[in-house]
């Protein structure tokens, strides 16, 4: 499968690229994986810096594929858990960067589905809707100041910025970017993923738990994880009476 990957220098896309190459796909086209979309809160104008780039970026690439790349059969777009959540309580000010980000992902994904419905292109669409994305980085950074938004909480914890107060968890579910990257590639590979949206998650998350894990690593402890503990326990119980 020959694949066009957008946003290839970004946090999620860098891992998607690794998965594509590891599975023998040529990157640069029978499928398109579109990951490029702004995700940061250091903005002055929500409309210009978040909403427009997300929506126009999505519709623009879909129009280009239909017009100039008839060989493309699959399109996978990185959306967000933000596009499927509904915050029924509280204000939703347009000038709020976090609310603006959620809106940008919602409107961009909606625009993608509307395009497929109205234009009836030769390709199918699949969208990935992850929550908080955490994982080691593989793309180049010149400093930790350039770290992607979701991993900044780990950086801040490592640098001691939580010593006075552990911040609120906020979104309490997460996914490892390596699992998310594989999900993108599988959606492009598998016919049954066509025209579906996927909520990809690894489970629950809390900042206090993150802090404990970071402290463990920094202090050189090597704790046994929950999964290994349960696996080893089950095996030991199975061996009873043998």
Short mmCIF file of C-alpha atoms in Angstrom, two decimals:
data_model
loop_
_atom_site.label_atom_id
_atom_site.label_comp_id
_atom_site.label_asym_id
_atom_site.label_seq_id
_atom_site.Cartn_x
_atom_site.Cartn_y
_atom_site.Cartn_z
CA UNK A 1 0.00 0.00 0.00
CA UNK A 2 1.33 3.42 -0.94
CA UNK A 3 0.42 6.06 1.63
CA UNK A 4 0.47 9.86 1.81
CA UNK A 5 1.02 10.93 5.43
CA UNK A 6 0.37 14.55 6.40
CA UNK A 7 1.95 16.14 9.46
CA UNK A 8 4.80 13.65 9.34
CA UNK A 9 7.05 15.67 11.64
CA UNK A 10 4.44 15.80 14.41
CA UNK A 11 4.03 13.76 17.59
CA UNK A 12 1.36 11.30 16.41
CA UNK A 13 2.41 11.24 12.76
CA UNK A 14 6.00 10.32 13.59
CA UNK A 15 4.79 7.09 15.20
CA UNK A 16 2.33 6.47 12.35
CA UNK A 17 5.27 6.76 9.97
CA UNK A 18 7.21 4.16 11.95
CA UNK A 19 4.26 1.76 11.84
CA UNK A 20 3.80 2.23 8.09
CA UNK A 21 7.43 1.56 7.30
CA UNK A 22 7.63 -1.39 9.71
CA UNK A 23 4.64 -2.99 7.99
CA UNK A 24 6.21 -2.55 4.55
CA UNK A 25 4.11 0.29 3.16
CA UNK A 26 5.57 2.95 0.87
CA UNK A 27 5.04 6.42 2.26
CA UNK A 28 4.45 8.92 -0.52
CA UNK A 29 -0.88 6.46 -3.16
CA UNK A 30 -3.68 4.25 -2.41
CA UNK A 31 -4.31 5.69 1.07
CA UNK A 32 -4.03 9.04 2.84
CA UNK A 33 -3.54 9.46 6.60
CA UNK A 34 -4.22 13.06 7.60
CA UNK A 35 -2.85 13.91 11.06
CA UNK A 36 -2.04 17.60 10.64
CA UNK A 37 -4.10 19.93 12.83
CA UNK A 38 -3.14 22.60 15.40
CA UNK A 39 -3.14 21.51 19.04
CA UNK A 40 -1.84 24.17 21.40
CA UNK A 41 -3.36 26.79 23.66
CA UNK A 42 -0.91 29.66 23.20
CA UNK A 43 -3.15 31.54 20.80
CA UNK A 44 -4.63 34.99 20.32
CA UNK A 45 -7.42 34.27 17.82
CA UNK A 46 -9.36 30.99 18.11
CA UNK A 47 -10.99 31.36 14.69
CA UNK A 48 -7.78 32.05 12.77
CA UNK A 49 -5.38 29.83 14.70
CA UNK A 50 -7.53 26.79 15.54
CA UNK A 51 -10.87 26.62 13.74
CA UNK A 52 -9.89 27.67 10.23
CA UNK A 53 -6.68 25.58 9.95
CA UNK A 54 -8.46 22.44 11.19
CA UNK A 55 -11.55 22.71 9.00
CA UNK A 56 -9.88 24.10 5.89
CA UNK A 57 -7.02 21.63 6.23
CA UNK A 58 -9.45 18.71 6.30
CA UNK A 59 -11.74 19.84 3.49
CA UNK A 60 -8.80 21.03 1.42
CA UNK A 61 -7.02 17.69 1.39
CA UNK A 62 -10.25 15.79 0.68
CA UNK A 63 -10.98 18.05 -2.29
CA UNK A 64 -7.44 17.60 -3.58
CA UNK A 65 -7.64 13.81 -3.27
CA UNK A 66 -10.92 13.66 -5.18
CA UNK A 67 -9.66 15.99 -7.90
CA UNK A 68 -6.09 14.80 -8.37
CA UNK A 69 -5.66 11.34 -6.82
CA UNK A 70 -8.28 8.90 -8.13
CA UNK A 71 -6.12 5.97 -7.03
CA UNK A 72 -6.73 6.76 -3.35
CA UNK A 73 -9.20 4.32 -1.83
CA UNK A 74 -8.80 4.96 1.90
CA UNK A 75 -8.55 8.15 3.94
CA UNK A 76 -7.89 8.13 7.69
CA UNK A 77 -8.14 11.36 9.68
CA UNK A 78 -6.90 12.07 13.19
CA UNK A 79 -9.86 13.55 15.00
CA UNK A 80 -10.20 13.69 18.79
CA UNK A 81 -12.19 12.59 21.79
CA UNK A 82 -13.05 16.30 21.88
CA UNK A 83 -15.28 15.75 18.86
CA UNK A 84 -17.42 13.10 20.56
CA UNK A 85 -17.72 14.53 24.08
CA UNK A 86 -20.58 16.81 25.08
CA UNK A 87 -19.92 19.27 27.88
CA UNK A 88 -23.52 20.03 28.76
CA UNK A 89 -22.69 22.21 31.76
CA UNK A 90 -20.95 25.56 31.82
CA UNK A 91 -20.13 28.29 29.36
CA UNK A 92 -18.41 27.67 26.03
CA UNK A 93 -16.67 30.98 25.26
CA UNK A 94 -15.25 31.25 21.76
CA UNK A 95 -12.17 33.02 23.09
CA UNK A 96 -11.29 30.07 25.36
CA UNK A 97 -8.41 28.15 23.71
CA UNK A 98 -9.45 24.77 25.16
CA UNK A 99 -13.04 25.22 23.99
CA UNK A 100 -11.71 26.46 20.66
CA UNK A 101 -9.62 23.31 20.24
CA UNK A 102 -12.61 21.08 20.96
CA UNK A 103 -14.65 23.04 18.45
CA UNK A 104 -11.91 22.80 15.81
CA UNK A 105 -11.80 18.99 16.04
CA UNK A 106 -15.59 18.73 16.06
CA UNK A 107 -16.11 20.97 13.03
CA UNK A 108 -13.20 19.45 11.11
CA UNK A 109 -14.48 15.90 11.51
CA UNK A 110 -18.03 16.98 10.72
CA UNK A 111 -16.78 18.67 7.56
CA UNK A 112 -15.03 15.46 6.54
CA UNK A 113 -18.15 13.33 6.88
CA UNK A 114 -20.28 15.93 5.10
CA UNK A 115 -17.80 15.97 2.21
CA UNK A 116 -17.99 12.19 1.80
CA UNK A 117 -21.78 12.25 1.96
CA UNK A 118 -22.23 15.07 -0.56
CA UNK A 119 -19.35 14.43 -2.95
CA UNK A 120 -19.48 10.61 -3.02
CA UNK A 121 -15.72 10.27 -3.70
CA UNK A 122 -13.89 7.09 -4.71
CA UNK A 123 -12.37 6.79 -1.24
CA UNK A 124 -13.75 5.77 2.14
CA UNK A 125 -13.22 7.73 5.35
CA UNK A 126 -12.25 6.56 8.83
CA UNK A 127 -11.63 8.84 11.80
CA UNK A 128 -9.60 8.22 14.95
CA UNK A 129 -10.92 9.93 18.11
CA UNK A 130 -8.28 9.58 20.84
CA UNK A 131 -8.40 11.21 24.29
CA UNK A 132 -5.20 12.44 25.99
CA UNK A 133 -2.25 11.06 24.00
CA UNK A 134 0.92 10.20 25.92
CA UNK A 135 4.08 8.35 24.95
CA UNK A 136 7.79 8.75 24.25
CA UNK A 137 8.61 11.10 21.40
CA UNK A 138 10.47 9.99 18.28
CA UNK A 139 10.47 13.23 16.30
CA UNK A 140 13.24 15.82 16.69
CA UNK A 141 12.96 18.49 19.39
CA UNK A 142 15.52 21.24 19.87
CA UNK A 143 14.38 21.67 23.50
CA UNK A 144 11.65 20.60 25.91
CA UNK A 145 9.98 23.95 25.24
CA UNK A 146 8.89 22.52 21.87
CA UNK A 147 7.23 19.48 23.42
CA UNK A 148 3.74 18.56 22.22
CA UNK A 149 0.88 19.81 24.39
CA UNK A 150 -0.27 16.50 25.86
CA UNK A 151 3.21 15.45 27.03
CA UNK A 152 3.87 18.79 28.72
CA UNK A 153 2.29 17.60 31.95
CA UNK A 154 4.89 14.83 32.19
CA UNK A 155 7.66 17.35 31.52
CA UNK A 156 6.28 19.73 34.16
CA UNK A 157 6.10 16.94 36.72
CA UNK A 158 9.69 15.92 35.98
CA UNK A 159 10.89 19.51 36.38
CA UNK A 160 9.28 19.85 39.80
CA UNK A 161 6.50 22.22 38.80
CA UNK A 162 3.99 20.12 40.73
CA UNK A 163 5.80 20.28 44.07
CA UNK A 164 3.30 22.74 45.55
CA UNK A 165 0.14 21.45 43.92
CA UNK A 166 -0.79 18.56 41.66
CA UNK A 167 -3.00 19.96 38.87
CA UNK A 168 -6.50 18.70 38.21
CA UNK A 169 -6.69 15.69 35.91
CA UNK A 170 -9.16 17.17 33.44
CA UNK A 171 -9.73 14.55 30.75
CA UNK A 172 -9.34 11.31 32.71
CA UNK A 173 -8.80 8.83 29.87
CA UNK A 174 -5.69 8.39 27.76
CA UNK A 175 -4.03 6.38 25.00
CA UNK A 176 -0.43 5.53 24.18
CA UNK A 177 0.57 7.13 20.89
CA UNK A 178 2.08 3.83 19.72
CA UNK A 179 -1.33 2.16 19.97
CA UNK A 180 -2.92 5.15 18.27
CA UNK A 181 -0.40 5.03 15.43
CA UNK A 182 -1.09 1.35 14.84
CA UNK A 183 -4.83 2.08 14.86
CA UNK A 184 -4.37 4.59 12.03
CA UNK A 185 -2.50 2.06 9.91
CA UNK A 186 -4.97 -0.75 10.60
CA UNK A 187 -7.85 1.54 9.61
CA UNK A 188 -6.12 2.15 6.28
CA UNK A 189 -5.44 -1.56 5.78
CA UNK A 190 -8.74 -3.15 6.76
CA UNK A 191 -11.88 -2.87 4.64
CA UNK A 192 -14.16 -3.27 7.66
CA UNK A 193 -12.85 0.03 9.07
CA UNK A 194 -14.24 2.01 6.13
CA UNK A 195 -16.66 4.84 6.91
CA UNK A 196 -16.41 4.39 10.66
CA UNK A 197 -15.12 6.48 13.56
CA UNK A 198 -13.05 4.92 16.30
CA UNK A 199 -12.62 5.88 19.95
CA UNK A 200 -9.13 4.65 20.87
CA UNK A 201 -8.30 4.53 24.60
CA UNK A 202 -5.97 2.70 26.96
CA UNK A 203 -8.03 3.32 30.09
CA UNK A 204 -8.35 5.78 32.95
CA UNK A 205 -5.80 8.38 33.95
CA UNK A 206 -5.11 10.64 36.94
CA UNK A 207 -2.39 13.24 37.47
CA UNK A 208 -1.62 11.82 40.92
CA UNK A 209 -0.91 8.43 39.36
CA UNK A 210 1.26 10.11 36.74
CA UNK A 211 3.23 11.87 39.46
CA UNK A 212 3.81 8.61 41.31
CA UNK A 213 5.07 6.93 38.14
CA UNK A 214 7.39 9.83 37.28
CA UNK A 215 8.80 9.81 40.82
CA UNK A 216 9.40 6.07 40.54
CA UNK A 217 11.40 6.47 37.32
CA UNK A 218 13.40 9.45 38.55
CA UNK A 219 14.33 7.65 41.77
CA UNK A 220 15.46 4.57 39.91
CA UNK A 221 12.82 2.23 41.28
CA UNK A 222 11.58 -0.54 39.07
CA UNK A 223 8.06 -1.35 40.15
CA UNK A 224 6.08 -4.31 38.86
CA UNK A 225 3.11 -3.17 36.77
CA UNK A 226 -0.49 -4.18 37.43
CA UNK A 227 -0.77 -6.35 34.32
CA UNK A 228 2.39 -8.31 35.10
CA UNK A 229 1.32 -8.71 38.71
CA UNK A 230 -2.04 -10.19 37.71
CA UNK A 231 -0.49 -12.35 34.97
CA UNK A 232 2.10 -13.79 37.32
CA UNK A 233 -0.52 -14.37 40.01
CA UNK A 234 -2.82 -16.25 37.63
CA UNK A 235 0.07 -18.42 36.46
CA UNK A 236 1.06 -19.19 40.04
CA UNK A 237 -2.50 -20.15 40.95
CA UNK A 238 -2.76 -22.35 37.87
CA UNK A 239 0.34 -24.18 39.04
CA UNK A 240 -1.17 -25.01 42.44
CA UNK A 241 -1.71 -28.74 42.76
CA UNK A 242 0.15 -29.63 39.58
#
